GROMACS .gro file of N, CA and C in nm:
model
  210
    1UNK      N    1   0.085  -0.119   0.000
    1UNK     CA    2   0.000   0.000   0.000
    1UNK      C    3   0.089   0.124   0.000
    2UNK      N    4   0.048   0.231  -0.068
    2UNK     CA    5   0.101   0.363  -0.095
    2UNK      C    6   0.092   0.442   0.040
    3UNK      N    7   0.128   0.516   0.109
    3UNK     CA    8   0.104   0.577   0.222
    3UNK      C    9   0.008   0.734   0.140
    4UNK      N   10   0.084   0.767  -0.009
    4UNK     CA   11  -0.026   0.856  -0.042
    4UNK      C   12  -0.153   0.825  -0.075
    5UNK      N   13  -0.191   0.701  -0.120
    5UNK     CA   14  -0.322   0.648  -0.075
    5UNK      C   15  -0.428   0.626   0.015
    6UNK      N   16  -0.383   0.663   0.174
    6UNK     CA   17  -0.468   0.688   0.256
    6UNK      C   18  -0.497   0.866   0.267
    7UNK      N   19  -0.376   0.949   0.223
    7UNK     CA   20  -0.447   1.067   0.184
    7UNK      C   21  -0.548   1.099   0.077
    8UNK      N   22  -0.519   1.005  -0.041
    8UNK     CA   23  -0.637   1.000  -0.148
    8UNK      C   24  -0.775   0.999  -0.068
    9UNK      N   25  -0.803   0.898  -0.005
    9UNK     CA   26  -0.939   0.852   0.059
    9UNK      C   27  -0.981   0.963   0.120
   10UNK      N   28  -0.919   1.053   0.147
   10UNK     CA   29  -0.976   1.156   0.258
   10UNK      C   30  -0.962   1.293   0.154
   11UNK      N   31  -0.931   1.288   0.066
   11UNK     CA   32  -0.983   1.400  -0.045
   11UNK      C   33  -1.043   1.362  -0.150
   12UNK      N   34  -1.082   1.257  -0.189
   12UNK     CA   35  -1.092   1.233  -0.357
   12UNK      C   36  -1.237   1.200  -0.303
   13UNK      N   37  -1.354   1.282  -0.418
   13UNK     CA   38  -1.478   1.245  -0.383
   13UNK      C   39  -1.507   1.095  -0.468
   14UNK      N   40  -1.636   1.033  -0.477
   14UNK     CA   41  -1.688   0.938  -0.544
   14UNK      C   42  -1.747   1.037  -0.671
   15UNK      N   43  -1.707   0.939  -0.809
   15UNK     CA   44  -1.725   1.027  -0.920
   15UNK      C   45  -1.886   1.045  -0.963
   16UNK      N   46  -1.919   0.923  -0.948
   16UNK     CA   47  -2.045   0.890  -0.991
   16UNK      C   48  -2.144   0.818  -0.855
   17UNK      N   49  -2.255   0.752  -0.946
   17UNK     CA   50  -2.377   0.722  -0.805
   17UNK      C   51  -2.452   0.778  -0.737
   18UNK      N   52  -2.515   0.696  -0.653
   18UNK     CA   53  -2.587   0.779  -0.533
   18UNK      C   54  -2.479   0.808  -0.424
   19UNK      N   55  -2.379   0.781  -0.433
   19UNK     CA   56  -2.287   0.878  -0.338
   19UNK      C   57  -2.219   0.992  -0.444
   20UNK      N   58  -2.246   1.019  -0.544
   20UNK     CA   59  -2.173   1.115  -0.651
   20UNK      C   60  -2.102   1.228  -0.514
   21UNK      N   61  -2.020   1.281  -0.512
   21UNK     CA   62  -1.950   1.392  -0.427
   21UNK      C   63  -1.870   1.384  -0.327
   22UNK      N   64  -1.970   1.248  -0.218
   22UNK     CA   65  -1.909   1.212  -0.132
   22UNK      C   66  -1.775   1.168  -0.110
   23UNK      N   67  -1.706   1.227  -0.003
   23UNK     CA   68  -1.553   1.153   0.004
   23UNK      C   69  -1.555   0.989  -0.004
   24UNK      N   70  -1.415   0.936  -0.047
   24UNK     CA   71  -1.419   0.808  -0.057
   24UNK      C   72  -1.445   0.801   0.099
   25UNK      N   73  -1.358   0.797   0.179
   25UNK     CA   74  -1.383   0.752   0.333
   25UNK      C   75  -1.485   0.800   0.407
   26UNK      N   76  -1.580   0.837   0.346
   26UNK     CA   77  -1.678   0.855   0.388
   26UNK      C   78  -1.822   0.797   0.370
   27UNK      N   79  -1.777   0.669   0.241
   27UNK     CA   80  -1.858   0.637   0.221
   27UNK      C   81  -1.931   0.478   0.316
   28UNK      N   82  -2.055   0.490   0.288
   28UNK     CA   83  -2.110   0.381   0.382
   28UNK      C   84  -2.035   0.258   0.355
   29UNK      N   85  -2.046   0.188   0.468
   29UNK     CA   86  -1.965   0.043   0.447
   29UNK      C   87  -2.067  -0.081   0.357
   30UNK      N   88  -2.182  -0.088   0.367
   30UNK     CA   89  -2.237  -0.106   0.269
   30UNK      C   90  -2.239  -0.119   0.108
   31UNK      N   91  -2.221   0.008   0.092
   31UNK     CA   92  -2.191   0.036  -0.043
   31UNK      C   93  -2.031   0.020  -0.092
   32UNK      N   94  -1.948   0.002  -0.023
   32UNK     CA   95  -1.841  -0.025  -0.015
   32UNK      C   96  -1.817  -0.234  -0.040
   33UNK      N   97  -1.954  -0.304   0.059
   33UNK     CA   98  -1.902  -0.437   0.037
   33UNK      C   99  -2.020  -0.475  -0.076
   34UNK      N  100  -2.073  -0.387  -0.097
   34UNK     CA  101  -2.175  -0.388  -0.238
   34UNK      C  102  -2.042  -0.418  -0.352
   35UNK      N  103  -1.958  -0.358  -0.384
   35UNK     CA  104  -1.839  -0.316  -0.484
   35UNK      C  105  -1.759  -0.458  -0.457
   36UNK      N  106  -1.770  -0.476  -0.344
   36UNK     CA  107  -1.675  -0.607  -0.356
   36UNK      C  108  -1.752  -0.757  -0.358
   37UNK      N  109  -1.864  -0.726  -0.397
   37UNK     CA  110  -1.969  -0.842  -0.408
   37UNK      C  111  -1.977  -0.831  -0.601
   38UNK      N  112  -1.989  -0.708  -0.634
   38UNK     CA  113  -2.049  -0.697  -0.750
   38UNK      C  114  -1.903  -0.669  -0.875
   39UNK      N  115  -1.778  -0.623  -0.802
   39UNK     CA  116  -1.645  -0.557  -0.866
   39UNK      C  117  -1.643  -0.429  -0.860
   40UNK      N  118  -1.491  -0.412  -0.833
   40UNK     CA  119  -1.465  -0.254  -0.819
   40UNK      C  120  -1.459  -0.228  -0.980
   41UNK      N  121  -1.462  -0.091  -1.005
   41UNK     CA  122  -1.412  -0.021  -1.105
   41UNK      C  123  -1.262  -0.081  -1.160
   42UNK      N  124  -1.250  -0.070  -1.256
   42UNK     CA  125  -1.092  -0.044  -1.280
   42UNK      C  126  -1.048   0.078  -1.269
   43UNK      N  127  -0.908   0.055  -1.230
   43UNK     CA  128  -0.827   0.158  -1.211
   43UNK      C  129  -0.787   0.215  -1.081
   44UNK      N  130  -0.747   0.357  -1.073
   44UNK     CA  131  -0.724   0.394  -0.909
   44UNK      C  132  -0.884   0.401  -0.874
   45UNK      N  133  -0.979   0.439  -0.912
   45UNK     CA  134  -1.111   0.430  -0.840
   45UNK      C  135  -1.131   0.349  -0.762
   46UNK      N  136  -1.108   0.174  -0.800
   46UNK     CA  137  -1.127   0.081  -0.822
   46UNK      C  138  -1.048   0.029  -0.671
   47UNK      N  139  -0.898   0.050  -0.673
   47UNK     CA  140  -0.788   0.040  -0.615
   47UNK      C  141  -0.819   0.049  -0.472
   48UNK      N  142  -0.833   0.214  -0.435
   48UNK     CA  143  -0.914   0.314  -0.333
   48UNK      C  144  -1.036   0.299  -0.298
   49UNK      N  145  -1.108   0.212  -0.337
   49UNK     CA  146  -1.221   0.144  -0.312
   49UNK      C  147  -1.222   0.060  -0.222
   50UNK      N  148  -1.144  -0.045  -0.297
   50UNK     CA  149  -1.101  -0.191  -0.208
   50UNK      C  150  -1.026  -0.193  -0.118
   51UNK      N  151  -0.936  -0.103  -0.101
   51UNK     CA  152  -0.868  -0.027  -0.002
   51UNK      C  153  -0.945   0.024   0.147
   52UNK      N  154  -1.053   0.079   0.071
   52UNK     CA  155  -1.157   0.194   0.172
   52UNK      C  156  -1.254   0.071   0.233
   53UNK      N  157  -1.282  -0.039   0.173
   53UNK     CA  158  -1.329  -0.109   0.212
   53UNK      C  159  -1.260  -0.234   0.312
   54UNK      N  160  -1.141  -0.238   0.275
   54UNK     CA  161  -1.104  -0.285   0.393
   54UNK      C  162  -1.049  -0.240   0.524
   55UNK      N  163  -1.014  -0.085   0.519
   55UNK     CA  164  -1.044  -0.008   0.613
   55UNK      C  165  -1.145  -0.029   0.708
   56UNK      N  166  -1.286  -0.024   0.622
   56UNK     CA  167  -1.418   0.006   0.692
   56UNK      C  168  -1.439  -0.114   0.793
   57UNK      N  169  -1.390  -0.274   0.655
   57UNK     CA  170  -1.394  -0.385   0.723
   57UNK      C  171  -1.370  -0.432   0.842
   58UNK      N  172  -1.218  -0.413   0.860
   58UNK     CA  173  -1.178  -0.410   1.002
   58UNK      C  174  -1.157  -0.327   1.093
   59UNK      N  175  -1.243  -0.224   1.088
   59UNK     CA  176  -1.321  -0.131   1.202
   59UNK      C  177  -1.167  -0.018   1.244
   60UNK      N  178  -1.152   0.035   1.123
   60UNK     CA  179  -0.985   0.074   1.092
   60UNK      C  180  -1.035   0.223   1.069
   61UNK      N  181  -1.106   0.265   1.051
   61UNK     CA  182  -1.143   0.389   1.009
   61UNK      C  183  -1.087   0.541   1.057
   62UNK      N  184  -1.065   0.520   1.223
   62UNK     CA  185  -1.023   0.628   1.258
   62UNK      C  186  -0.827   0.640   1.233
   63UNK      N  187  -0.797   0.555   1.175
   63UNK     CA  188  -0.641   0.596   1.136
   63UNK      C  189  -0.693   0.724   1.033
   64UNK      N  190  -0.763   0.718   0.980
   64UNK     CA  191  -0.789   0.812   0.847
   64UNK      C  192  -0.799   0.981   0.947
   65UNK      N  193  -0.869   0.929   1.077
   65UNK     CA  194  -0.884   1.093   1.134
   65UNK      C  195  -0.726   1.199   1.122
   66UNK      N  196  -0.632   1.195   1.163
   66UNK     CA  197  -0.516   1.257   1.161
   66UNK      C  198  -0.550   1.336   1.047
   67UNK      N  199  -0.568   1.247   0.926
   67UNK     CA  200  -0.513   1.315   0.817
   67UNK      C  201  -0.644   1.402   0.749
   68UNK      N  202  -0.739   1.400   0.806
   68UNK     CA  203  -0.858   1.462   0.783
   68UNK      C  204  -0.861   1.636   0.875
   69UNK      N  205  -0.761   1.602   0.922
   69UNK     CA  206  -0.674   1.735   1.009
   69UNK      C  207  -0.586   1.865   0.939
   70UNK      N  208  -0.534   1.726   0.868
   70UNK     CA  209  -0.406   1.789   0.818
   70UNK      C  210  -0.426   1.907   0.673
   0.00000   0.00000   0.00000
């Protein structure tokens, strides 16, 4: 894993959807194991997804606070 990749999650919105805007790490965990039931996107979308989702998975979420600071 990229260490600039957990700053991605905490700026880069969702492009499209019913979360269209929303930050990646912000998105519901739900819709997150929706993506990994159904496939991520290709690409970094895709990447930062599966990423964000295993964040959410193992109840990892507040490492992301710091950098939501910064």
């Amino acid at each position: 894993m990229n260490p600039r990749d957990l700053e991605l999650l905490v700026t880069q919105e969702m492009p499209f959807g019913k979360f269209k805007g929303r930050l990646i790490a912000d998105l519901p965990g739900h819709y997150l194991h929706w993506f990994a039931r159904e496939g991520f996107p290709p690409g970094e979308l895709g990447r930062l997804l599966a990423l964000m989702r295993e964040i959410d998975h193992n109840g990892l979420k507040g490492l992301l606070d710091p950098l939501r600071r910064a």
